Amino acid sequence: TFWAVALVAVFVVRAAASGAHTPQVSFADAPPGLYAHDIYHHISATLIGSLVRMPVAWAWSPDGSRLGYVLLDSTDGAYDLLTWRPGIRESVLHVEDMPFGSPPAWSPDSMSIVYVDQRQDLCILALTGGTRCLNVQPAGQPTWAPDGAAVAYLSRVRGGGLLRVAVDSGLITPLFTGIDGVNNPRWSPDGAWIAFSYEPPEDETRHLYIIAASGGEPILLTAQDGWQDQAVWSP
């Protein structure tokens, strides 16, 4: 009896583990809701249904325990930030009336989200409770360092460019400033580089660049005709 029970337990654990790693694609659809599609079994399922507002951006936490998503209020153009936990299938409203509908920027430990508040400051929402703002307004498009110690962001003042701010001390380090036209910064998984796109004022094309996370001269990656933007790093 002992070995029979142990064998069943092994099969259950293996099945659960294999199911947890099944690749899925999350997407929004009408009626307003968030859904998942299993690319191996070609099956779609509702994650969050019966929404009265349209989800416009979403991102899973790095550990997969929560889905952060943003809803648009079409009456006033404001955005709300919520999180959803698959285990209990419940959503929690965290932030209302945000000015931008960007995907939630999760901290590497999955315990915080940095977002842009009404003053266009970067604020860190701790899921355990409490919010702390970094006093870098006007700012946007935050991206976490892989070690969670800093956030890179775009300054929205004219000629602001790309900067980083230390989460604990608030120390600001300019990276690529005195210019306009920077977009979509993304920190590399190893923490060494930050990718972004840039449209020089004398050019009508947008190209991809990387810059050392500690600063320095940007390195041009793409130079062909056209429009390159929204780079995504491989793991």
Coordinates of N, CA and C in Angstrom, one line a residue:
T1 N 0.8 -1.2 0.0 CA 0.0 0.0 0.0 C 0.9 1.3 0.0
F2 N 2.0 1.2 0.8 CA 2.8 2.4 0.8 C 3.4 2.7 -0.5
W3 N 3.9 1.7 -1.2 CA 4.5 2.0 -2.5 C 3.5 2.4 -3.6
A4 N 2.3 1.9 -3.5 CA 1.2 2.3 -4.4 C 0.9 3.8 -4.2
V5 N 0.8 4.2 -3.0 CA 0.5 5.6 -2.7 C 1.7 6.5 -3.1
A6 N 2.9 6.0 -2.9 CA 4.1 6.8 -3.3 C 4.1 7.0 -4.8
L7 N 3.8 5.9 -5.5 CA 3.9 6.0 -7.0 C 2.8 7.0 -7.5
V8 N 1.6 6.9 -6.9 CA 0.6 7.9 -7.3 C 1.0 9.3 -7.0
A9 N 1.7 9.5 -5.9 CA 2.1 10.9 -5.5 C 3.2 11.4 -6.5
V10 N 4.1 10.5 -7.0 CA 5.1 10.9 -8.0 C 4.4 11.3 -9.3
F11 N 3.4 10.6 -9.7 CA 2.7 10.9 -10.9 C 2.0 12.3 -10.8
V12 N 1.4 12.5 -9.6 CA 0.6 13.8 -9.4 C 1.6 15.0 -9.5
V13 N 2.7 14.8 -8.8 CA 3.7 15.9 -8.8 C 4.2 16.2 -10.2
R14 N 4.5 15.2 -10.9 CA 5.0 15.4 -12.3 C 4.0 16.0 -13.2
A15 N 2.7 15.6 -13.0 CA 1.7 16.2 -13.8 C 1.5 17.7 -13.5
A16 N 1.6 18.0 -12.2 CA 1.4 19.4 -11.8 C 2.6 20.2 -12.3
A17 N 3.8 19.7 -12.2 CA 4.9 20.4 -12.7 C 4.9 20.7 -14.2
S18 N 4.5 19.6 -14.9 CA 4.4 19.8 -16.4 C 3.4 20.8 -16.8
G19 N 2.2 20.8 -16.0 CA 1.2 21.8 -16.3 C 1.6 23.2 -16.0
A20 N 2.4 23.4 -15.0 CA 2.8 24.7 -14.6 C 3.6 25.4 -15.6
H21 N 4.3 24.6 -16.4 CA 5.2 25.1 -17.4 C 4.7 25.1 -18.8
T22 N 3.4 24.8 -19.0 CA 2.8 24.8 -20.3 C 2.8 26.3 -20.8
P23 N 3.4 26.5 -22.0 CA 3.4 27.9 -22.5 C 2.0 28.4 -22.8
Q24 N 1.7 29.6 -22.4 CA 0.4 30.2 -22.6 C 0.6 31.6 -23.1
V25 N -0.3 32.1 -23.9 CA -0.4 33.5 -24.4 C -1.6 34.1 -23.7
S26 N -1.4 35.3 -23.1 CA -2.5 36.0 -22.5 C -2.9 37.1 -23.5
F27 N -4.2 37.3 -23.6 CA -4.7 38.3 -24.5 C -6.1 38.9 -24.1
A28 N -6.4 40.0 -24.6 CA -7.7 40.7 -24.3 C -8.7 40.4 -25.5
D29 N -10.0 40.5 -25.2 CA -10.9 40.2 -26.3 C -12.3 40.8 -25.8
A30 N -13.2 40.7 -26.7 CA -14.6 41.2 -26.4 C -15.5 39.9 -26.2
P31 N -16.4 39.9 -25.2 CA -16.6 41.0 -24.3 C -15.4 41.3 -23.4
P32 N -15.3 42.5 -22.9 CA -14.1 42.9 -22.1 C -13.6 41.8 -21.1
G33 N -12.4 41.3 -21.3 CA -11.9 40.3 -20.4 C -10.5 40.0 -20.8
L34 N -9.8 39.2 -19.9 CA -8.5 38.7 -20.2 C -8.5 37.2 -20.3
Y35 N -7.8 36.7 -21.3 CA -7.9 35.3 -21.6 C -6.5 34.7 -21.8
A36 N -6.5 33.4 -21.8 CA -5.2 32.7 -22.0 C -5.4 31.6 -23.1
H37 N -4.4 31.4 -23.9 CA -4.4 30.4 -24.9 C -3.3 29.4 -24.7
D38 N -3.6 28.2 -24.6 CA -2.5 27.1 -24.4 C -2.0 26.8 -25.8
I39 N -0.8 27.1 -26.1 CA -0.3 26.9 -27.5 C 0.0 25.4 -27.8
Y40 N 0.1 24.6 -26.8 CA 0.3 23.1 -27.1 C -1.1 22.4 -27.4
H41 N -2.1 22.8 -26.6 CA -3.4 22.1 -26.8 C -4.4 22.9 -27.5
H42 N -4.1 24.1 -28.0 CA -4.9 25.0 -28.8 C -6.3 25.2 -28.1
I43 N -6.2 25.5 -26.8 CA -7.4 25.8 -26.1 C -7.3 27.1 -25.4
S44 N -8.4 27.9 -25.5 CA -8.5 29.2 -24.9 C -9.4 29.1 -23.7
A45 N -9.1 29.9 -22.6 CA -9.9 29.9 -21.4 C -9.9 31.3 -20.8
T46 N -11.0 31.6 -20.2 CA -11.1 32.9 -19.5 C -10.3 33.0 -18.3
L47 N -9.5 34.0 -18.1 CA -8.9 34.3 -16.9 C -9.7 35.3 -16.0
I48 N -10.0 36.4 -16.6 CA -10.8 37.4 -15.9 C -11.9 37.9 -16.8
G49 N -13.1 37.5 -16.5 CA -14.3 37.9 -17.4 C -15.2 38.9 -16.7
S50 N -16.3 39.2 -17.4 CA -17.3 40.1 -16.9 C -16.8 41.5 -16.5
L51 N -15.8 42.0 -17.3 CA -15.3 43.3 -17.0 C -16.2 44.3 -17.7
V52 N -16.4 45.5 -17.1 CA -17.2 46.5 -17.7 C -16.3 47.5 -18.4
R53 N -15.0 47.4 -18.2 CA -14.0 48.3 -18.9 C -13.0 47.4 -19.6
M54 N -12.4 48.0 -20.6 CA -11.5 47.2 -21.5 C -10.1 47.2 -20.9
P55 N -9.5 46.0 -20.8 CA -8.1 45.9 -20.4 C -7.2 46.4 -21.5
V56 N -6.3 47.2 -21.2 CA -5.4 47.8 -22.3 C -4.0 47.4 -22.2
A57 N -3.6 46.9 -21.0 CA -2.2 46.4 -20.8 C -2.2 45.5 -19.6
W58 N -1.2 44.5 -19.7 CA -1.1 43.5 -18.6 C 0.3 42.9 -18.6
A59 N 0.6 42.3 -17.5 CA 1.9 41.6 -17.4 C 1.9 40.7 -16.2
W60 N 2.4 39.5 -16.4 CA 2.5 38.5 -15.3 C 3.7 38.9 -14.4
S61 N 3.6 38.7 -13.1 CA 4.7 38.9 -12.2 C 5.8 37.9 -12.6
P62 N 7.1 38.2 -12.3 CA 8.2 37.2 -12.7 C 8.0 35.8 -12.2
D63 N 7.4 35.7 -11.0 CA 7.2 34.4 -10.4 C 5.9 33.7 -10.9
G64 N 5.1 34.4 -11.7 CA 3.9 33.8 -12.2 C 2.7 33.8 -11.2
S65 N 2.9 34.4 -10.0 CA 1.8 34.2 -9.0 C 0.7 35.2 -9.2
R66 N 0.9 36.3 -9.9 CA -0.1 37.3 -10.1 C -0.1 37.9 -11.5
L67 N -1.2 38.3 -12.0 CA -1.3 39.0 -13.2 C -1.7 40.5 -12.9
G68 N -0.8 41.4 -13.3 CA -1.1 42.8 -13.2 C -1.8 43.3 -14.4
Y69 N -2.8 44.1 -14.3 CA -3.5 44.6 -15.5 C -4.1 46.0 -15.3
V70 N -4.3 46.7 -16.4 CA -4.7 48.1 -16.4 C -6.0 48.2 -17.2
L71 N -7.0 48.8 -16.6 CA -8.3 49.0 -17.3 C -8.5 50.5 -17.7
L72 N -9.1 50.7 -18.8 CA -9.3 52.1 -19.3 C -10.8 52.5 -19.0
D73 N -10.9 53.6 -18.4 CA -12.2 54.2 -18.2 C -12.5 55.2 -19.4
S74 N -13.3 54.7 -20.3 CA -13.5 55.5 -21.5 C -14.2 56.8 -21.3
T75 N -14.9 57.0 -20.1 CA -15.6 58.2 -19.9 C -14.7 59.4 -19.6
D76 N -13.6 59.1 -18.9 CA -12.6 60.2 -18.6 C -11.2 59.9 -19.0
G77 N -10.9 58.8 -19.7 CA -9.6 58.5 -20.2 C -8.6 58.2 -19.1
A78 N -9.0 57.8 -17.9 CA -8.1 57.5 -16.8 C -7.9 56.0 -16.8
Y79 N -6.9 55.5 -16.1 CA -6.5 54.1 -16.1 C -6.4 53.7 -14.6
D80 N -6.8 52.4 -14.4 CA -6.8 51.8 -13.0 C -5.8 50.6 -13.1
L81 N -5.1 50.4 -12.0 CA -4.2 49.3 -11.9 C -4.7 48.2 -10.9
L82 N -4.8 47.0 -11.4 CA -5.3 45.9 -10.6 C -4.4 44.7 -10.7
T83 N -4.4 43.8 -9.7 CA -3.7 42.5 -9.8 C -4.8 41.4 -9.6
W84 N -4.5 40.2 -10.2 CA -5.3 39.1 -10.1 C -4.5 37.9 -9.8
R85 N -5.0 37.0 -8.8 CA -4.3 35.8 -8.4 C -5.0 34.6 -8.9
P86 N -4.3 33.8 -9.7 CA -5.0 32.6 -10.3 C -5.5 31.6 -9.2
G87 N -4.8 31.5 -8.1 CA -5.2 30.5 -7.1 C -6.6 30.8 -6.5
I88 N -6.9 32.0 -6.3 CA -8.2 32.4 -5.7 C -9.1 33.1 -6.7
R89 N -8.6 33.4 -7.9 CA -9.4 34.0 -9.0 C -10.1 35.2 -8.5
E90 N -9.3 36.1 -7.8 CA -9.9 37.4 -7.4 C -8.9 38.5 -7.7
S91 N -9.5 39.7 -8.0 CA -8.8 40.9 -8.4 C -8.8 41.8 -7.2
V92 N -7.7 42.6 -7.2 CA -7.6 43.7 -6.1 C -7.2 45.0 -6.9
L93 N -8.0 46.0 -6.6 CA -7.8 47.3 -7.2 C -6.7 48.0 -6.3
H94 N -5.6 48.5 -6.9 CA -4.5 49.1 -6.2 C -4.5 50.6 -6.5
V95 N -4.6 51.1 -7.7 CA -4.4 52.5 -8.1 C -5.4 52.9 -9.0
E96 N -6.0 54.1 -8.8 CA -7.0 54.6 -9.7 C -6.5 55.9 -10.3
D97 N -7.1 56.2 -11.5 CA -6.9 57.5 -12.2 C -5.4 57.7 -12.6
M98 N -4.8 56.7 -13.1 CA -3.4 56.9 -13.6 C -3.5 57.6 -15.0
P99 N -2.5 58.4 -15.3 CA -2.6 59.1 -16.6 C -2.2 58.3 -17.8
F100 N -1.5 57.2 -17.6 CA -1.0 56.4 -18.7 C -1.4 54.9 -18.6
G101 N -1.6 54.2 -19.7 CA -2.0 52.8 -19.6 C -0.9 51.8 -20.0
S102 N 0.3 52.0 -19.4 CA 1.4 51.2 -19.7 C 1.3 49.8 -19.0
P103 N 1.9 48.8 -19.5 CA 1.9 47.5 -18.7 C 2.5 47.6 -17.4
P104 N 2.0 46.9 -16.4 CA 2.6 47.0 -15.0 C 4.1 46.6 -15.1
A105 N 4.9 47.4 -14.4 CA 6.3 47.1 -14.3 C 6.6 46.4 -13.0
W106 N 6.8 45.1 -13.0 CA 7.0 44.3 -11.8 C 8.4 44.4 -11.4
S107 N 8.6 44.4 -10.0 CA 10.0 44.3 -9.5 C 10.4 42.8 -9.7
P108 N 11.7 42.6 -9.7 CA 12.2 41.2 -10.0 C 11.8 40.2 -8.9
D109 N 11.5 40.6 -7.7 CA 11.0 39.7 -6.7 C 9.5 39.5 -6.7
S110 N 8.8 40.2 -7.6 CA 7.4 40.0 -7.8 C 6.6 40.6 -6.6
M111 N 7.2 41.4 -5.8 CA 6.5 42.0 -4.6 C 6.1 43.4 -4.7
S112 N 6.5 44.1 -5.8 CA 6.2 45.5 -6.0 C 5.9 45.8 -7.5
I113 N 5.2 46.9 -7.7 CA 5.0 47.4 -9.1 C 5.3 48.9 -9.0
V114 N 6.1 49.3 -10.0 CA 6.4 50.8 -10.1 C 5.4 51.3 -11.2
Y115 N 4.8 52.4 -10.9 CA 3.8 53.0 -11.9 C 3.9 54.5 -11.9
V116 N 3.2 55.1 -12.8 CA 3.2 56.6 -13.0 C 1.9 57.1 -12.4
D117 N 2.1 58.0 -11.4 CA 0.9 58.5 -10.7 C 0.4 59.8 -11.4
Q118 N -0.7 60.4 -10.8 CA -1.3 61.6 -11.4 C -0.3 62.7 -11.6
R119 N 0.7 62.8 -10.8 CA 1.7 63.9 -10.9 C 2.8 63.5 -11.8
Q120 N 2.7 62.4 -12.5 CA 3.7 61.8 -13.3 C 5.0 61.5 -12.6
D121 N 4.9 61.2 -11.3 CA 6.0 60.7 -10.6 C 6.0 59.2 -10.6
L122 N 7.1 58.6 -10.4 CA 7.2 57.1 -10.3 C 7.0 56.7 -8.9
C123 N 6.0 55.8 -8.6 CA 5.7 55.4 -7.3 C 5.8 53.9 -7.3
I124 N 6.3 53.4 -6.1 CA 6.5 51.9 -6.0 C 5.4 51.4 -5.0
L125 N 4.5 50.6 -5.6 CA 3.4 50.0 -4.8 C 3.9 48.6 -4.3
A126 N 4.0 48.5 -3.0 CA 4.3 47.2 -2.4 C 3.1 46.4 -2.2
L127 N 3.0 45.1 -2.6 CA 1.9 44.3 -2.5 C 1.6 43.9 -1.1
T128 N 2.6 44.1 -0.2 CA 2.4 43.8 1.2 C 1.8 45.0 1.9
G129 N 1.7 46.1 1.2 CA 1.1 47.3 1.8 C 2.0 48.5 1.7
G130 N 1.5 49.7 1.3 CA 2.2 50.9 1.3 C 2.7 51.3 -0.1
T131 N 2.8 52.6 -0.3 CA 3.3 53.1 -1.6 C 4.4 54.2 -1.3
R132 N 5.4 54.2 -2.1 CA 6.5 55.2 -1.9 C 6.9 55.8 -3.2
C133 N 6.9 57.1 -3.4 CA 7.2 57.7 -4.6 C 8.6 58.2 -4.6
L134 N 9.2 58.3 -5.8 CA 10.6 58.5 -6.0 C 11.0 60.0 -6.3
N135 N 10.0 60.8 -6.4 CA 10.2 62.3 -6.6 C 11.1 62.6 -7.8
V136 N 10.7 62.0 -9.0 CA 11.4 62.2 -10.2 C 10.5 62.8 -11.3
Q137 N 9.4 63.3 -10.9 CA 8.4 63.8 -11.9 C 8.9 65.0 -12.7
P138 N 8.4 65.2 -13.9 CA 7.6 64.2 -14.7 C 8.4 63.1 -15.3
A139 N 7.9 61.9 -15.2 CA 8.6 60.7 -15.6 C 7.7 59.7 -16.2
G140 N 8.3 58.7 -16.9 CA 7.4 57.7 -17.5 C 8.3 56.5 -18.0
Q141 N 7.6 55.4 -18.4 CA 8.2 54.2 -18.9 C 9.3 53.6 -18.0
P142 N 9.0 53.3 -16.8 CA 10.0 52.8 -15.9 C 10.3 51.3 -16.2
T143 N 11.6 50.9 -16.0 CA 12.0 49.6 -16.1 C 13.0 49.2 -15.0
W144 N 12.8 48.1 -14.3 CA 13.6 47.7 -13.2 C 14.9 47.1 -13.5
A145 N 15.9 47.4 -12.7 CA 17.2 46.7 -12.8 C 16.9 45.3 -12.3
P146 N 17.6 44.3 -12.8 CA 17.4 42.9 -12.4 C 17.6 42.6 -11.0
D147 N 18.4 43.4 -10.3 CA 18.7 43.2 -8.9 C 17.7 44.0 -8.0
G148 N 16.8 44.8 -8.6 CA 15.8 45.5 -7.9 C 16.3 46.8 -7.2
A149 N 17.6 47.1 -7.5 CA 18.1 48.3 -6.7 C 17.9 49.6 -7.4
A150 N 17.5 49.6 -8.7 CA 17.3 50.9 -9.4 C 16.2 50.7 -10.4
V151 N 15.7 51.9 -10.9 CA 14.7 51.9 -12.0 C 15.2 52.9 -13.0
A152 N 15.3 52.5 -14.2 CA 15.6 53.4 -15.3 C 14.2 54.0 -15.9
Y153 N 14.3 55.2 -16.3 CA 13.0 55.8 -16.7 C 13.3 57.0 -17.7
L154 N 12.3 57.5 -18.3 CA 12.4 58.6 -19.2 C 11.9 59.9 -18.5
S155 N 12.6 60.9 -18.6 CA 12.2 62.2 -18.1 C 11.3 62.9 -19.1
R156 N 10.2 63.4 -18.7 CA 9.2 64.1 -19.6 C 9.4 65.6 -19.8
V157 N 10.5 66.1 -19.2 CA 10.8 67.5 -19.4 C 11.5 67.6 -20.8
R158 N 11.5 68.7 -21.4 CA 12.1 68.9 -22.7 C 13.6 68.6 -22.6
G159 N 14.2 67.8 -23.4 CA 15.6 67.4 -23.3 C 15.9 66.5 -22.1
G160 N 14.9 65.9 -21.5 CA 15.1 65.1 -20.3 C 15.9 63.8 -20.6
G161 N 15.5 63.0 -21.6 CA 16.2 61.8 -21.9 C 16.0 60.6 -21.0
L162 N 17.1 59.8 -20.9 CA 17.1 58.6 -20.1 C 17.9 58.7 -18.8
L163 N 17.3 58.3 -17.7 CA 18.0 58.4 -16.4 C 17.7 57.1 -15.6
R164 N 18.4 57.0 -14.5 CA 18.2 55.9 -13.6 C 18.1 56.5 -12.2
V165 N 17.3 55.9 -11.3 CA 17.2 56.3 -9.9 C 17.4 55.1 -9.0
A166 N 18.2 55.3 -8.0 CA 18.4 54.2 -7.0 C 17.1 54.2 -6.1
V167 N 16.6 53.0 -5.9 CA 15.3 52.8 -5.2 C 15.5 53.2 -3.7
D168 N 16.6 52.9 -3.1 CA 16.7 53.1 -1.6 C 17.1 54.6 -1.4
S169 N 18.1 55.1 -2.1 CA 18.7 56.4 -1.8 C 18.0 57.5 -2.5
G170 N 17.4 57.2 -3.7 CA 16.8 58.2 -4.5 C 17.8 59.0 -5.4
L171 N 19.1 58.5 -5.4 CA 20.1 59.1 -6.2 C 19.8 58.9 -7.7
I172 N 19.8 60.0 -8.4 CA 19.5 60.0 -9.8 C 20.8 60.1 -10.6
T173 N 20.9 59.2 -11.6 CA 22.1 59.2 -12.5 C 21.7 59.4 -14.0
P174 N 22.1 60.5 -14.6 CA 21.7 60.7 -16.0 C 22.5 59.7 -16.9
L175 N 21.8 59.1 -17.9 CA 22.4 58.2 -18.8 C 22.6 58.7 -20.2
F176 N 21.5 59.2 -20.7 CA 21.5 59.7 -22.1 C 20.5 60.9 -22.1
T177 N 21.0 62.1 -21.8 CA 20.1 63.2 -21.5 C 20.5 64.4 -22.4
G178 N 19.7 65.5 -22.3 CA 19.9 66.6 -23.1 C 19.3 66.4 -24.5
I179 N 18.5 65.4 -24.7 CA 17.9 65.1 -26.0 C 16.4 64.8 -25.8
D180 N 15.7 64.8 -26.9 CA 14.3 64.3 -27.0 C 14.3 63.1 -27.9
G181 N 13.2 62.4 -27.9 CA 13.0 61.3 -28.9 C 13.3 59.9 -28.4
V182 N 13.7 59.7 -27.1 CA 14.0 58.4 -26.5 C 12.7 57.7 -26.2
N183 N 12.6 56.4 -26.4 CA 11.4 55.7 -26.1 C 11.8 54.2 -25.6
N184 N 10.9 53.7 -24.8 CA 10.8 52.3 -24.5 C 12.2 51.7 -23.9
P185 N 12.7 52.2 -22.8 CA 13.9 51.6 -22.2 C 13.6 50.2 -21.7
R186 N 14.5 49.3 -21.8 CA 14.4 48.0 -21.3 C 15.7 47.5 -20.8
W187 N 15.8 47.1 -19.5 CA 17.0 46.7 -18.8 C 17.3 45.3 -19.2
S188 N 18.6 44.9 -19.5 CA 18.9 43.6 -19.9 C 18.9 42.7 -18.7
P189 N 18.6 41.4 -18.9 CA 18.5 40.4 -17.8 C 19.7 40.3 -16.9
D190 N 20.9 40.6 -17.5 CA 22.1 40.5 -16.7 C 22.5 41.8 -16.0
G191 N 21.7 42.8 -16.3 CA 21.9 44.1 -15.6 C 22.9 45.0 -16.2
A192 N 23.6 44.6 -17.3 CA 24.7 45.3 -17.8 C 24.3 46.5 -18.8
W193 N 23.2 46.3 -19.4 CA 22.8 47.2 -20.5 C 21.3 47.7 -20.4
I194 N 21.0 48.8 -21.0 CA 19.7 49.2 -21.1 C 19.4 49.5 -22.6
A195 N 18.5 48.8 -23.2 CA 18.1 49.0 -24.6 C 17.0 50.1 -24.7
F196 N 17.0 50.9 -25.8 CA 16.0 51.9 -26.0 C 16.0 52.2 -27.5
S197 N 14.9 52.9 -27.9 CA 14.9 53.4 -29.2 C 15.1 55.0 -29.2
Y198 N 15.6 55.5 -30.3 CA 15.8 56.9 -30.4 C 15.6 57.4 -31.8
E199 N 15.0 58.6 -31.9 CA 14.8 59.2 -33.2 C 15.5 60.6 -33.1
P200 N 16.7 60.7 -33.7 CA 17.4 61.9 -33.7 C 16.6 63.0 -34.4
P201 N 16.8 64.3 -34.0 CA 16.0 65.4 -34.6 C 16.3 65.6 -36.0
E202 N 17.5 65.2 -36.5 CA 17.8 65.4 -37.9 C 17.4 64.2 -38.8
D203 N 16.8 63.2 -38.2 CA 16.5 62.0 -38.9 C 15.0 61.7 -38.8
E204 N 14.4 61.0 -39.7 CA 13.0 60.7 -39.7 C 12.8 59.2 -39.4
T205 N 13.8 58.5 -39.0 CA 13.7 57.1 -38.6 C 14.1 56.9 -37.2
R206 N 13.6 55.8 -36.6 CA 13.8 55.5 -35.2 C 14.7 54.2 -35.2
H207 N 15.7 54.2 -34.4 CA 16.6 53.0 -34.3 C 16.8 52.6 -32.9
L208 N 17.3 51.3 -32.8 CA 17.6 50.7 -31.5 C 19.0 51.0 -31.0
Y209 N 19.1 51.3 -29.8 CA 20.4 51.5 -29.2 C 20.5 50.7 -27.9
I210 N 21.8 50.5 -27.4 CA 22.0 50.1 -26.0 C 23.0 51.0 -25.4
I211 N 22.9 51.1 -24.1 CA 23.8 52.0 -23.3 C 24.2 51.2 -22.0
A212 N 25.4 51.3 -21.6 CA 25.8 50.7 -20.3 C 24.9 51.2 -19.2
A213 N 24.5 50.3 -18.3 CA 23.7 50.7 -17.2 C 24.3 51.7 -16.3
S214 N 25.6 51.8 -16.3 CA 26.4 52.8 -15.5 C 26.6 54.1 -16.3
G215 N 26.2 54.1 -17.5 CA 26.3 55.3 -18.3 C 27.4 55.2 -19.4
G216 N 27.6 56.2 -20.2 CA 28.5 56.1 -21.3 C 27.9 56.5 -22.6
E217 N 28.6 56.2 -23.7 CA 28.1 56.5 -25.0 C 27.1 55.4 -25.5
P218 N 26.0 55.8 -26.1 CA 25.1 54.8 -26.6 C 25.7 54.1 -27.8
I219 N 25.3 52.8 -28.0 CA 25.8 52.0 -29.2 C 24.6 51.8 -30.1
L220 N 24.8 52.1 -31.3 CA 23.7 51.9 -32.3 C 23.6 50.5 -32.7
L221 N 22.4 49.9 -32.7 CA 22.2 48.5 -33.1 C 21.7 48.4 -34.5
T222 N 20.7 49.2 -34.8 CA 20.0 49.1 -36.1 C 20.2 50.4 -36.9
A223 N 20.4 50.2 -38.2 CA 20.7 51.4 -39.0 C 19.9 51.4 -40.3
Q224 N 19.1 50.3 -40.5 CA 18.4 50.2 -41.8 C 17.3 51.2 -41.9
D225 N 16.7 51.4 -43.1 CA 15.6 52.3 -43.2 C 14.4 51.7 -42.4
G226 N 13.5 52.6 -42.1 CA 12.3 52.1 -41.4 C 12.2 52.6 -40.0
W227 N 11.5 51.9 -39.1 CA 11.2 52.3 -37.8 C 11.4 51.2 -36.8
Q228 N 12.4 51.2 -36.0 CA 12.6 50.2 -35.0 C 12.3 50.7 -33.6
D229 N 11.6 49.9 -32.9 CA 11.1 50.3 -31.5 C 10.8 49.1 -30.7
Q230 N 10.6 49.3 -29.4 CA 10.1 48.3 -28.5 C 10.9 47.0 -28.5
A231 N 12.2 47.2 -28.2 CA 13.1 46.0 -28.2 C 12.8 45.1 -27.0
V232 N 12.9 43.8 -27.1 CA 12.7 42.8 -26.1 C 14.0 42.0 -26.0
W233 N 14.5 41.9 -24.7 CA 15.7 41.1 -24.5 C 15.4 39.6 -24.5
S234 N 16.3 38.8 -25.0 CA 16.2 37.3 -24.7 C 16.6 37.1 -23.2
P235 N 16.2 36.0 -22.7 CA 16.5 35.7 -21.3 C 18.0 35.6 -21.0

